XYZ file of C-alpha atoms in Angstrom:
141
model
C 116.723 96.911 104.908
C 114.309 99.242 103.133
C 110.839 99.554 104.614
C 107.653 100.926 103.146
C 106.181 103.606 105.426
C 103.142 104.842 103.453
C 101.763 105.107 99.913
C 98.957 107.320 98.612
C 97.209 108.061 95.329
C 95.396 111.140 94.087
C 93.266 110.043 91.146
C 91.487 113.044 89.656
C 90.396 111.423 86.383
C 90.773 107.761 85.486
C 89.851 107.834 81.802
C 90.892 109.674 78.672
C 88.648 112.639 77.860
C 86.705 112.189 81.107
C 87.131 115.819 82.227
C 87.318 119.219 80.558
C 89.033 121.694 82.890
C 90.396 124.746 81.074
C 93.482 126.540 82.316
C 92.105 130.075 82.462
C 95.103 132.075 83.713
C 98.522 131.816 82.072
C 101.622 131.075 84.154
C 99.461 130.440 87.237
C 99.718 127.011 88.910
C 96.525 124.938 88.956
C 96.318 122.040 91.411
C 95.761 118.601 89.881
C 96.870 116.243 92.663
C 97.608 116.164 96.381
C 98.698 113.409 98.758
C 99.462 113.167 102.456
C 101.990 110.563 103.546
C 101.759 109.539 107.193
C 105.037 108.947 109.000
C 105.423 106.558 111.912
C 107.505 106.348 115.043
C 109.401 103.450 113.455
C 110.687 105.462 110.499
C 114.347 104.734 109.951
C 117.270 106.603 108.464
C 117.318 108.050 104.949
C 113.624 108.711 104.365
C 112.744 109.284 100.740
C 109.610 109.830 98.737
C 109.149 108.673 95.159
C 106.457 110.252 92.988
C 104.911 109.615 89.642
C 102.093 111.302 87.818
C 100.183 111.748 84.595
C 98.319 114.708 83.126
C 96.593 114.763 79.721
C 95.959 118.020 77.879
C 94.260 119.256 74.770
C 96.496 122.062 73.527
C 95.667 125.101 71.380
C 97.140 125.212 67.881
C 100.084 127.326 68.930
C 103.520 126.923 70.466
C 102.740 126.204 74.109
C 104.857 125.460 77.170
C 103.427 123.334 79.977
C 105.056 123.212 83.421
C 104.525 120.529 86.060
C 105.578 121.481 89.607
C 105.526 119.362 92.775
C 105.876 121.090 96.144
C 106.266 119.826 99.696
C 103.195 121.510 101.151
C 99.827 122.701 99.912
C 100.411 125.942 97.998
C 102.536 126.697 94.955
C 104.913 128.895 96.984
C 105.954 125.996 99.262
C 109.376 124.349 98.695
C 109.596 123.010 95.145
C 110.610 119.354 94.952
C 110.311 118.967 91.182
C 109.636 121.185 88.186
C 109.789 120.487 84.453
C 108.576 122.306 81.357
C 107.614 120.672 78.062
C 107.110 122.691 74.904
C 104.744 121.417 72.227
C 104.795 122.519 68.600
C 102.047 123.761 66.311
C 101.310 120.422 64.646
C 100.031 118.680 67.789
C 96.301 117.991 67.363
C 95.533 115.036 69.660
C 95.532 115.255 73.456
C 99.043 115.105 74.884
C 99.936 112.860 77.814
C 102.628 114.156 80.167
C 104.124 111.686 82.621
C 106.745 112.395 85.241
C 108.610 110.866 88.145
C 110.351 112.699 90.960
C 112.060 112.080 94.302
C 112.381 113.896 97.608
C 115.395 112.580 99.513
C 115.598 113.109 103.275
C 112.459 115.242 103.761
C 111.857 116.720 107.205
C 109.928 114.177 109.246
C 106.624 115.501 110.530
C 103.493 113.507 111.425
C 102.323 113.935 107.816
C 104.205 114.948 104.681
C 101.903 116.693 102.212
C 102.818 116.999 98.544
C 100.888 118.902 95.900
C 101.194 118.730 92.104
C 100.432 121.773 89.964
C 100.236 122.452 86.252
C 100.600 125.763 84.443
C 100.863 126.904 80.845
C 102.038 129.987 79.010
C 99.067 130.152 76.640
C 95.295 130.217 77.038
C 93.268 127.506 75.346
C 94.877 124.549 77.146
C 92.321 122.117 78.588
C 92.958 119.289 81.055
C 91.121 116.275 79.606
C 92.236 113.283 81.673
C 93.498 110.970 82.812
C 95.174 112.663 85.799
C 96.889 111.022 88.727
C 99.591 111.727 91.298
C 101.106 108.980 93.465
C 103.714 108.969 96.199
C 105.484 106.347 98.286
C 107.536 106.995 101.448
C 110.423 104.610 102.192
C 113.181 104.558 104.782
C 116.149 102.369 105.697
């Protein structure tokens, strides 16, 4: 029987256009969410973590690629759990909402599992405008 071990939320911005954080260095990960999931002595077999997240961006009027990366740890060089790149075309004028879901099956069990979500882009002029969130849930059998 599946059991819920822990669930956490990192809510950086709840509303559309509630922040204005420019991405100032191309191809350099910028943190937008971090969670710590606490494990317990009663954790069973087959632990797994399910993630979901949202980031909204105002893009420059140019062909731009945006990469979302989730790592198990606190810095961008820690083990990558998920990575995806979206490319937007020149005709995009309104803020773009990027949503994602990811899984980490059978992570190493430590007293706390920390996951960090990063965003990077290949072109200057991209601005994080909100909403932004990053959620994770730890289950086991």
